[in-house]
Amino acid sequence: YGHGMIEIAQHAYNSAKVTHFGLATLGEALKFRRECPSLKASLYIFSEHNIHQEKYHEFYQSFNLVPVIGVKSDLEIYLSKKELSHIP
């Protein structure tokens, strides 16, 4: 944190061919996708993924985001929603 997420991600992608990034929140993932649309990378959201709020499901589909699920209730939501079925 504090080193410039976008600049670091672009450097890691272009120089080291990193194609998987972990982010803390859905907000960070959305910022990443909006500011780095040419980076074809998998984005994993480790907390504050808001999977329990249906209004955010479209972001997972549109921006190809992957929530890291650690709570049974979130897993049940994930498994029950057709719009989330593309997520590995």
N, CA and C of each residue as an Amber inpcrd file, in Angstrom:
protein
   264
   0.8230000  -1.1880000   0.0000000   0.0000000   0.0000000   0.0000000
   0.8670000   1.2510000   0.0000000   0.3910000   2.2390000  -0.7090000
   1.1040000   3.4980000  -0.7410000   2.1630000   3.5990000  -1.8180000
   2.3340000   2.5450000  -2.6030000   3.3570000   2.5610000  -3.6540000
   2.7750000   2.8310000  -5.0360000   1.4740000   2.9860000  -5.1320000
   0.8290000   3.2380000  -6.4050000   0.3760000   1.9420000  -7.0640000
  -0.8050000   1.4940000  -6.6990000  -1.3230000   0.2090000  -7.1670000
  -1.2740000   0.0780000  -8.6900000  -1.7010000   1.0820000  -9.3840000
  -1.7720000   1.0090000 -10.8420000  -0.3780000   0.9210000 -11.4450000
   0.5280000   1.7630000 -10.9980000   1.8890000   1.7630000 -11.5360000
   2.5960000   0.4360000 -11.2690000   2.4430000  -0.0840000 -10.0540000
   3.0600000  -1.3620000  -9.6880000   2.4670000  -2.4940000 -10.5190000
   1.1570000  -2.5150000 -10.6690000   0.5000000  -3.5670000 -11.4530000
   0.9430000  -3.5210000 -12.9130000   1.0080000  -2.3440000 -13.4960000
   1.4500000  -2.2250000 -14.8830000   2.8820000  -2.7140000 -15.0460000
   3.7500000  -2.3520000 -14.1180000   5.1420000  -2.7890000 -14.1750000
   5.2350000  -4.3150000 -14.0210000   4.5180000  -4.8660000 -13.0530000
   4.5410000  -6.3170000 -12.8210000   4.0190000  -7.0740000 -14.0370000
   2.9740000  -6.5530000 -14.6510000   2.3770000  -7.1950000 -15.8250000
   3.3220000  -7.1200000 -17.0310000   3.8460000  -5.9490000 -17.2870000
   4.6820000  -5.7390000 -18.4690000   6.0900000  -6.3030000 -18.3250000
   6.6820000  -6.1990000 -17.1530000   8.0700000  -6.6240000 -16.9600000
   8.2090000  -8.0660000 -16.5000000   7.3250000  -8.4910000 -15.6070000
   7.4520000  -9.8300000 -15.0260000   6.3620000 -10.7870000 -15.5090000
   5.4930000 -10.2970000 -16.3880000   4.4060000 -11.1110000 -16.9450000
   3.4650000 -11.6600000 -15.8780000   3.2480000 -10.9080000 -14.7990000
   2.3050000 -11.2870000 -13.7450000   0.8940000 -11.1670000 -14.3170000
   0.1010000 -12.2230000 -14.1770000  -1.2590000 -12.2090000 -14.7300000
  -2.3380000 -12.4830000 -13.6830000  -1.9500000 -12.5550000 -12.4220000
  -2.9060000 -12.7480000 -11.3250000  -2.5820000 -11.7360000 -10.2300000
  -3.6050000 -10.9860000  -9.8310000  -3.4170000  -9.9670000  -8.8000000
  -4.4590000 -10.1460000  -7.7010000  -4.0330000  -9.9870000  -6.4620000
  -4.9350000 -10.0050000  -5.3250000  -5.1980000  -8.5840000  -4.8690000
  -6.4540000  -8.2880000  -4.6210000  -6.8420000  -6.9620000  -4.1630000
  -7.6690000  -7.0980000  -2.8980000  -7.6500000  -6.0700000  -2.0950000
  -8.3600000  -6.1280000  -0.8140000  -9.8620000  -5.9770000  -0.9820000
 -10.2960000  -5.0960000  -1.8780000 -11.7180000  -4.7590000  -1.9430000
 -12.2480000  -4.7380000  -3.3740000 -13.5500000  -4.7810000  -3.4740000
 -14.2060000  -4.6470000  -4.7670000 -13.8740000  -3.2850000  -5.3790000
 -13.8220000  -2.2540000  -4.5660000 -13.4820000  -0.9150000  -5.0590000
 -12.1120000  -0.8650000  -5.7080000 -11.1280000  -1.5280000  -5.1010000
  -9.7860000  -1.5720000  -5.6990000  -9.8090000  -2.3190000  -7.0270000
 -10.5620000  -3.4030000  -7.0820000 -10.6490000  -4.1810000  -8.3190000
 -11.2860000  -3.3680000  -9.4440000 -12.3120000  -2.6290000  -9.1220000
 -12.9640000  -1.7890000 -10.1310000 -12.0250000  -0.6920000 -10.6100000
 -11.2850000  -0.0960000  -9.6940000 -10.3020000   0.9230000 -10.0760000
  -9.2540000   0.3120000 -11.0090000  -8.7660000  -0.8580000 -10.6610000
  -7.7720000  -1.5570000 -11.4840000  -8.3060000  -1.7580000 -12.9040000
  -9.5110000  -2.3130000 -13.0290000 -10.0860000  -2.5840000 -14.3520000
 -10.3120000  -1.2940000 -15.1470000 -10.7620000  -0.2580000 -14.4890000
 -11.0550000   0.9900000 -15.1910000  -9.7920000   1.7220000 -15.6260000
  -8.7390000   1.6370000 -14.8240000  -7.5080000   2.3550000 -15.1410000
  -6.5070000   1.5220000 -15.9370000  -6.7130000   0.2320000 -15.9890000
  -5.8010000  -0.6610000 -16.7290000  -6.5980000  -1.6100000 -17.6160000
  -7.4230000  -1.1060000 -18.5030000  -8.2810000  -1.9970000 -19.2970000
  -7.5090000  -2.9310000 -20.2330000  -6.2840000  -2.5770000 -20.5810000
  -5.5210000  -3.4260000 -21.5010000  -4.8180000  -4.5860000 -20.8030000
  -4.7550000  -4.5800000 -19.4740000  -4.1090000  -5.6660000 -18.7400000
  -5.0750000  -6.8400000 -18.6300000  -4.7390000  -7.9290000 -19.2690000
  -5.5700000  -9.1390000 -19.2610000  -5.1320000 -10.0110000 -18.0940000
  -5.5720000  -9.6420000 -16.9110000  -5.1490000 -10.3230000 -15.6850000
  -6.3640000 -10.7820000 -14.8950000  -6.1720000 -11.8430000 -14.1280000
  -7.1980000 -12.3060000 -13.2020000  -7.0950000 -11.4920000 -11.9220000
  -8.2420000 -11.0520000 -11.4250000  -8.2700000 -10.2500000 -10.1980000
  -9.0500000 -10.9900000  -9.1230000  -8.4090000 -11.1850000  -7.9740000
  -9.0030000 -11.8800000  -6.8340000  -9.2460000 -10.8700000  -5.7180000
 -10.4640000 -10.8550000  -5.1880000 -10.8380000  -9.9130000  -4.1380000
 -10.9060000 -10.6770000  -2.8190000 -10.0630000 -10.2750000  -1.8680000
  -9.9140000 -11.0260000  -0.6290000 -10.8360000 -10.6080000   0.5090000
 -11.3290000  -9.4050000   0.5040000 -12.2630000  -8.9760000   1.5570000
 -13.1470000  -7.8850000   0.9800000 -14.1900000  -7.5800000   1.6820000
 -15.1320000  -6.5600000   1.2150000 -15.5210000  -6.7740000  -0.2470000
 -15.8270000  -8.0430000  -0.5750000 -16.2250000  -8.3440000  -1.9520000
 -17.7100000  -8.1100000  -2.1920000 -18.4800000  -7.9100000  -1.1310000
 -19.9050000  -7.5540000  -1.2350000 -20.7240000  -8.5550000  -2.0430000
 -20.3390000  -9.8150000  -2.0350000 -21.0470000 -10.8360000  -2.8070000
 -22.4820000 -11.0190000  -2.3050000 -22.7200000 -10.6620000  -1.0570000
 -24.0560000 -10.7900000  -0.4730000 -25.0130000  -9.6980000  -0.9540000
 -24.4950000  -8.6940000  -1.6420000 -25.3430000  -7.6160000  -2.1510000
 -25.5120000  -7.7760000  -3.6560000 -26.7110000  -8.1090000  -4.0610000
 -27.0010000  -8.4210000  -5.4490000 -26.6480000  -7.2830000  -6.4150000
 -26.7240000  -6.0530000  -5.9690000 -26.4330000  -4.9210000  -6.8500000
 -24.9850000  -4.9350000  -7.3480000 -24.0990000  -5.6800000  -6.6720000
 -22.6970000  -5.7410000  -7.0850000 -22.3910000  -6.9250000  -8.0030000
 -23.3190000  -7.8320000  -8.1820000 -23.0690000  -9.0220000  -8.9880000
 -22.6970000  -8.6840000 -10.4270000 -23.2910000  -7.6320000 -10.9690000
 -22.9860000  -7.2520000 -12.3530000 -21.5110000  -6.8880000 -12.5320000
 -20.8710000  -6.3520000 -11.4970000 -19.4510000  -6.0050000 -11.5920000
 -18.5940000  -7.2520000 -11.7650000 -18.9530000  -8.3150000 -11.0680000
 -18.1920000  -9.5620000 -11.1880000 -18.2760000 -10.1140000 -12.5950000
 -19.4410000 -10.0140000 -13.1660000 -19.6520000 -10.5000000 -14.5250000
 -18.9880000  -9.5700000 -15.5490000 -19.2140000  -8.2880000 -15.4440000
 -18.7010000  -7.3220000 -16.4210000 -17.1840000  -7.1860000 -16.4100000
 -16.5890000  -7.2590000 -15.2190000 -15.1530000  -7.0240000 -15.0850000
 -14.3530000  -8.2990000 -14.8290000 -15.0190000  -9.4510000 -14.9020000
 -14.3580000 -10.7410000 -14.7250000 -13.5410000 -10.7810000 -13.4300000
 -14.2290000 -10.6020000 -12.3200000 -13.6060000 -10.5640000 -11.0000000
 -13.9010000 -11.8630000 -10.2480000 -12.9940000 -12.2500000  -9.3520000
 -13.1490000 -13.4880000  -8.5890000 -13.1160000 -13.1650000  -7.0890000
 -14.2300000 -13.4120000  -6.3760000 -14.2020000 -13.2080000  -4.9350000
 -13.5410000 -14.4060000  -4.2460000 -12.7560000 -14.1490000  -3.2330000
 -12.2080000 -15.2150000  -2.4030000 -13.1930000 -15.3810000  -1.2570000
 -13.8740000 -16.5140000  -1.2460000 -14.9790000 -16.7310000  -0.3190000
 -14.4940000 -17.5220000   0.8900000 -14.7730000 -16.9850000   2.0780000
 -14.3400000 -17.6320000   3.2980000 -15.4490000 -17.8370000   4.3100000
 -16.6780000 -17.5230000   3.9190000 -17.8180000 -17.6390000   4.8230000
 -18.8910000 -18.4760000   4.1290000 -19.4460000 -19.4240000   4.8360000
 -20.4300000 -20.3360000   4.2530000 -21.6090000 -19.5990000   3.6250000
 -22.1000000 -18.5650000   4.2710000 -23.2530000 -17.8400000   3.7260000
 -22.9170000 -17.1910000   2.3800000 -21.6900000 -16.7020000   2.2140000
 -21.2770000 -16.1320000   0.9250000 -21.1610000 -17.2290000  -0.1310000
 -20.6840000 -18.3960000   0.2630000 -20.5980000 -19.5230000  -0.6690000
 -21.9820000 -19.9380000  -1.1470000 -22.9310000 -19.9680000  -0.2500000
 -24.2980000 -20.3270000  -0.6210000 -24.8800000 -19.3300000  -1.6180000
 -24.6160000 -18.0490000  -1.4120000 -25.0720000 -17.0180000  -2.3530000
 -24.4010000 -17.2220000  -3.7030000 -23.1030000 -17.4000000  -3.6800000
 -22.3290000 -17.5940000  -4.9100000 -22.8620000 -18.7800000  -5.7150000
 -23.1250000 -19.8820000  -5.0580000 -23.5980000 -21.0810000  -5.7460000
 -25.0290000 -20.9630000  -6.2510000 -25.8190000 -20.0840000  -5.6540000
 -27.2250000 -19.9690000  -6.0280000 -27.4970000 -18.9340000  -7.1230000
 -26.5290000 -18.1170000  -7.4800000 -26.7630000 -17.0380000  -8.4370000
 -26.2140000 -17.3760000  -9.8210000 -27.1030000 -17.4370000 -10.7960000
 -26.7090000 -17.7590000 -12.1570000 -25.7000000 -16.7490000 -12.7200000
 -25.8720000 -15.4720000 -12.3880000 -24.9880000 -14.4420000 -12.9230000
 -23.5580000 -14.5570000 -12.3890000 -23.3450000 -15.3760000 -11.3710000
 -22.0030000 -15.5890000 -10.8350000 -21.4100000 -16.9170000 -11.2810000
 -22.1160000 -17.6620000 -12.0940000 -21.6900000 -19.0110000 -12.4550000
 -20.4260000 -19.0480000 -13.3230000 -20.0410000 -17.9470000 -13.9360000
 -18.8380000 -17.9080000 -14.7700000 -17.5590000 -17.8850000 -13.9370000
 -17.6800000 -17.5630000 -12.6730000 -16.5210000 -17.4080000 -11.8030000
 -15.9990000 -18.7870000 -11.4160000 -14.6920000 -18.9790000 -11.5410000
 -14.1400000 -20.3140000 -11.1930000 -14.2600000 -20.6230000  -9.7110000
